[in-house]
Every structure is written in C-alpha cells, then in structure tokens.
CSV table of C-alpha atoms in Angstrom, one decimal:
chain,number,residue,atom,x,y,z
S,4,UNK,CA,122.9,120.6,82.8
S,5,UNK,CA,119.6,122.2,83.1
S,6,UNK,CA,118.3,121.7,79.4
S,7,UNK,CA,119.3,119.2,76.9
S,8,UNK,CA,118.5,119.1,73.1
S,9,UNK,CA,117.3,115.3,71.7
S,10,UNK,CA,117.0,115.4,67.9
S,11,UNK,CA,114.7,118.6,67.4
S,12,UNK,CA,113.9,119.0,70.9
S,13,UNK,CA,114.6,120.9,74.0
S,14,UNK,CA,113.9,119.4,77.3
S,15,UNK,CA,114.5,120.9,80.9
S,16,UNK,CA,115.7,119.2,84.2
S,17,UNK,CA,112.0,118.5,86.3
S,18,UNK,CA,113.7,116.5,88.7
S,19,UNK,CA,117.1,115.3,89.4
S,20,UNK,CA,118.6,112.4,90.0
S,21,UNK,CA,118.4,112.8,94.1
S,22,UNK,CA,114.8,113.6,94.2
S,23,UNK,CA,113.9,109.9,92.3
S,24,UNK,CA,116.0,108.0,94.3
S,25,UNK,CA,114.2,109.1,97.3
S,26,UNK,CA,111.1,108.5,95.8
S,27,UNK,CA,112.0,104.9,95.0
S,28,UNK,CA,113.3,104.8,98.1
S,29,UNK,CA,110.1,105.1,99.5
S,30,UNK,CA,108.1,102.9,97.1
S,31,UNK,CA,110.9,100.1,98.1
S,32,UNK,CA,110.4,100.2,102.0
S,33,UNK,CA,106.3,100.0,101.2
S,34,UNK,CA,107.3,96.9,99.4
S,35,UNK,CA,109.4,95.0,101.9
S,36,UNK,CA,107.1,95.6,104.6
S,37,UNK,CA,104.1,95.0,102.2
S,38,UNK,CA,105.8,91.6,100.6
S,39,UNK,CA,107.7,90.6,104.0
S,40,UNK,CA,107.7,86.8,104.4
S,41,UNK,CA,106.8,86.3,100.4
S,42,UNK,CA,108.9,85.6,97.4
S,43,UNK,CA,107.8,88.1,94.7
S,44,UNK,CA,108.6,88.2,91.0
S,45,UNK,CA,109.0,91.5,90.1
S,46,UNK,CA,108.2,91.8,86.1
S,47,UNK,CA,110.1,95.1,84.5
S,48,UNK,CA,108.6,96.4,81.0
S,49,UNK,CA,111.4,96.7,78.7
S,50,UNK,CA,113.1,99.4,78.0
S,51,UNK,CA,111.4,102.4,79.7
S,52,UNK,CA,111.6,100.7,83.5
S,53,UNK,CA,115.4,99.1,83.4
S,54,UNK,CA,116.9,101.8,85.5
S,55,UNK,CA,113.8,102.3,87.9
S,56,UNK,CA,113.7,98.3,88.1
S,57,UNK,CA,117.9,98.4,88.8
S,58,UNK,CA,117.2,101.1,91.5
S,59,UNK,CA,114.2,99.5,93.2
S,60,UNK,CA,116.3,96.0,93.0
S,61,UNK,CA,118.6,97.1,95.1
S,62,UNK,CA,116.5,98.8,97.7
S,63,UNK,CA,114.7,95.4,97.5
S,64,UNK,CA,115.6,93.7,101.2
S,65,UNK,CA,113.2,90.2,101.0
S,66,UNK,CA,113.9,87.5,99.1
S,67,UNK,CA,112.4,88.2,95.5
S,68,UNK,CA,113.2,87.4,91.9
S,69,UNK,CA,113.2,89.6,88.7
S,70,UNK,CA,112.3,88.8,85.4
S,71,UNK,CA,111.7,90.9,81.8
S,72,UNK,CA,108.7,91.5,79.3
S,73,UNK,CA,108.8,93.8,76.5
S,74,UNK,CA,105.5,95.7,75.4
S,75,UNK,CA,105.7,98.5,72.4
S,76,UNK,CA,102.8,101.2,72.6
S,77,UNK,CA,104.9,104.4,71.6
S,78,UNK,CA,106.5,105.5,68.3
S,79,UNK,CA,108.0,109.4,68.9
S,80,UNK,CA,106.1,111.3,71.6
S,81,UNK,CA,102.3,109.9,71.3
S,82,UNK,CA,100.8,106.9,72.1
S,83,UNK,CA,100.1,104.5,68.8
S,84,UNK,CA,97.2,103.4,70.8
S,85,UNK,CA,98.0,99.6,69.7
S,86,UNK,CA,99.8,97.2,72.4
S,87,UNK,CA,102.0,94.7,71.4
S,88,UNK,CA,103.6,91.7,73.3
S,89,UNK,CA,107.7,91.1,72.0
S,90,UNK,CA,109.1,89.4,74.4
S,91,UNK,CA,106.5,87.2,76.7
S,92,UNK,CA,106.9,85.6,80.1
S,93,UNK,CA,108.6,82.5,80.1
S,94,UNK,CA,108.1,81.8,84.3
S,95,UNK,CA,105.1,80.0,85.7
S,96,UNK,CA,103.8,82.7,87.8
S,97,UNK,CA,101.0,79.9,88.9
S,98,UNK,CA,100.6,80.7,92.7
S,99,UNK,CA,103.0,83.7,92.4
S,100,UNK,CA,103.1,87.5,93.8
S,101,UNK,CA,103.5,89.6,91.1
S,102,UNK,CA,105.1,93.3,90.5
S,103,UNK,CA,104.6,94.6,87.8
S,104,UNK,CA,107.6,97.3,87.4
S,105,UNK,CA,106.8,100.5,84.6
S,106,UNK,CA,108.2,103.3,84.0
S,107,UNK,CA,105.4,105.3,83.5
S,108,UNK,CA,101.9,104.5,83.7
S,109,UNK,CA,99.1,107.5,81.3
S,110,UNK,CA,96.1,106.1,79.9
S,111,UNK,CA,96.4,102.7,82.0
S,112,UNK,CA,95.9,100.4,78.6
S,113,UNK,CA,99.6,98.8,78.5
S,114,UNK,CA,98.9,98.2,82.3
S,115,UNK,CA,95.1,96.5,81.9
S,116,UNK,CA,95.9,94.5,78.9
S,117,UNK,CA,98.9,92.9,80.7
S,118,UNK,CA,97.0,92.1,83.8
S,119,UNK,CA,94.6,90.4,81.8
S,120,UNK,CA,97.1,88.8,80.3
S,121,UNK,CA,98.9,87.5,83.7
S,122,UNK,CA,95.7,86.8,85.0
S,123,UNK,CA,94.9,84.3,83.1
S,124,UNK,CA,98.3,82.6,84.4
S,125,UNK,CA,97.0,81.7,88.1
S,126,UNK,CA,99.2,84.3,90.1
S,127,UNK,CA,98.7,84.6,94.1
S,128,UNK,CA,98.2,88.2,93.0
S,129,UNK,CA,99.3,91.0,91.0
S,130,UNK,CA,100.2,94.7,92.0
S,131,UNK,CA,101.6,97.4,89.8
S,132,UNK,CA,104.7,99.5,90.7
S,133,UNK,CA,105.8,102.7,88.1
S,134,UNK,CA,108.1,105.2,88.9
S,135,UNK,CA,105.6,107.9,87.2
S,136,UNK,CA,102.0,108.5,87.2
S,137,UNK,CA,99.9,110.6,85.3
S,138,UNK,CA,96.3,110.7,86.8
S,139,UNK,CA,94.6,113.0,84.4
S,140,UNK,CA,95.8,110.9,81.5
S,141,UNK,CA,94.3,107.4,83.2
S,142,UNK,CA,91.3,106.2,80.4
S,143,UNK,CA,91.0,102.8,82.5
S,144,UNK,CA,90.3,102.1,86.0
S,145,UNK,CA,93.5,100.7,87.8
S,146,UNK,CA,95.0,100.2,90.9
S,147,UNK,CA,98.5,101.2,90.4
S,148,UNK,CA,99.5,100.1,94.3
S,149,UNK,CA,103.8,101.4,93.7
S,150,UNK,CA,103.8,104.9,92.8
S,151,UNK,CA,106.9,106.8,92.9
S,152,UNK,CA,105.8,109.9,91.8
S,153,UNK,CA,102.9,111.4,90.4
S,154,UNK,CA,103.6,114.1,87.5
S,155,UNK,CA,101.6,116.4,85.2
S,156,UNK,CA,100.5,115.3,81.9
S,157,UNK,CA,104.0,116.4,80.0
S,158,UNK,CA,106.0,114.3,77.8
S,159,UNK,CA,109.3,113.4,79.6
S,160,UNK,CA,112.5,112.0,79.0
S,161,UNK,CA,115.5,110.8,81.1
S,162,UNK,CA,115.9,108.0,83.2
S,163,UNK,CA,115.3,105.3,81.4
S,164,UNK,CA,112.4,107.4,79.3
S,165,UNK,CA,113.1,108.1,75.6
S,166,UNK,CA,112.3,110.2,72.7
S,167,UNK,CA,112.9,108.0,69.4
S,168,UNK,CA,115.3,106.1,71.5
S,169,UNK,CA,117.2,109.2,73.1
S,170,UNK,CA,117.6,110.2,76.5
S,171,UNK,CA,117.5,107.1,78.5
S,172,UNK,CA,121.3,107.7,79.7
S,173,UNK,CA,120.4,110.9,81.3
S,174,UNK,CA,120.5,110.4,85.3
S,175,UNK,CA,118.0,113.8,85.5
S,176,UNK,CA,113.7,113.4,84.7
S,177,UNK,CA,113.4,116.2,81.9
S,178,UNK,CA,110.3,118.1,80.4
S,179,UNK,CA,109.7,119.5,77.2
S,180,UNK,CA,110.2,122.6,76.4
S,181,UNK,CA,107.4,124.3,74.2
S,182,UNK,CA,108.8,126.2,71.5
C-alpha cells in the first residue's frame, strides 16, 4: 500500500522494505570487518530499534552479544525534550566494545546523554549505529559511526517507528503527508 492512515494521519511509503534491508546490509558488513576479532555488545533502544536491531542481528557474522535499554524522549510527533532512563543496563560493559543500536538519531541528546552515561562504565569503547539520520536536526556534536540511511527532517513511521504507538508493524518507512 502506498499511503496508510494512523489515527488522524496520513503517511506515504518513502522507502520500502528492500531498500532498508540493503542499507542494513551494508552498515552490517562495515561492522564485521570493523569489529572482526572482538566480542561486541550491541545495546538496542527500546522500542523504536527492535526490528533494525533483529535485522542487523542477523547480518551480524562475529561473535557478539545483544542486550536492551529503554529511553523515552517522545510523546506524539515532537520531541518532549526530557530523557528518561526505564529500563537500565544490567551488564558490566567494563572493558567492553559497545554498539549502540537506534532507530533514529535528530537532535543527538538521547544519543550524548547515554554515552555519558556508559562512559562512566569503563567500556573499551563505544560507537553508535541508527538505521536513520537526520543531520539538519543534530543540536549536539556526535559521531554517529553506523548509519544506515540518512533522511530529511520529516516525521516517519514504520519499521519499528511509531506515532502514539502505531505503525511499528509496517515492513515500509512512511512520511507524513501534509494536509
């Protein structure tokens, strides 16, 4: 389907189902040639990243564990600005390769605040992966090493990405449609 309706919106397909895996695809091979001869614990965000991290998992060929953290910045389609830890890290990551696995990275806050965060925990070192990127919305400097794609500044859905808990299912990325 090329548009779907969530609650009182209308969305339309930006890119399907093919074109992401190919780009996780590639952000997976940079990662096994990057990590090769490591053990990495890849960290997914809860819930925006549990496809992406499923998808990437599996295109994963070192040796490498996973593990889940659960941050809340969003309530509808803006930003509430505030960052909250839900569920924390129960691993010692001491000594550790970290990957941080998003869904989508904007202003770069969510991203900062929990490498400070793991910082403080001793890690060999710590690299962020996210299956979207919005440059022009980035209000921190930040390496973000694993992009998958890079998109315009347009509030998404599909997935694994939500409005008001909607539209994860969808296997398509879609854009809102201004009406």
């Amino acid at each position: 389907m090329s548009t779907v309706k969530i609650h009182d919106k209308t969305f339309k397909i930006s890119y399907t189902e093919e074109e992401i895996l190919k780009h996780v695809k590639v952000v997976a091979d940079r990662i096994n040639k990057d990590m090769e001869g490591k053990n990495p614990l890849f960290l997914a965000v809860l819930n925006g990243s549990f496809i992406f991290a499923a998808d990437l998992m599996r295109m994963i060929t070192i040796p490498c564990e996973i593990s889940f953290v659960k941050l809340a910045s969003y309530q509808g389609t803006m930003s509430t600005g505030r960052i909250k830890e839900v569920i924390g890290i129960n691993e010692n990551i001491s000594g550790r390769d970290i990957i941080i696995v998003e869904d989508i990275v904007e202003s770069g806050l969510t991203m900062k605040r929990m490498m400070e965060s793991l910082g403080t925990r001793n890690p060999a070192s710590i690299h962020i992966c996210t299956l979207l990127l919005k440059p022009e919305k980035l209000t921190v400097d930040l390496d973000v090493e694993y992009v998958a794609m890079e998109i315009p500044n347009d509030f998404i859905v599909g997935y694994g990405l939500d409005y008001d808990q909607q539209g994860r299912n969808l296997r398509e990325i879609y854009t809102l449609v201004e009406e």
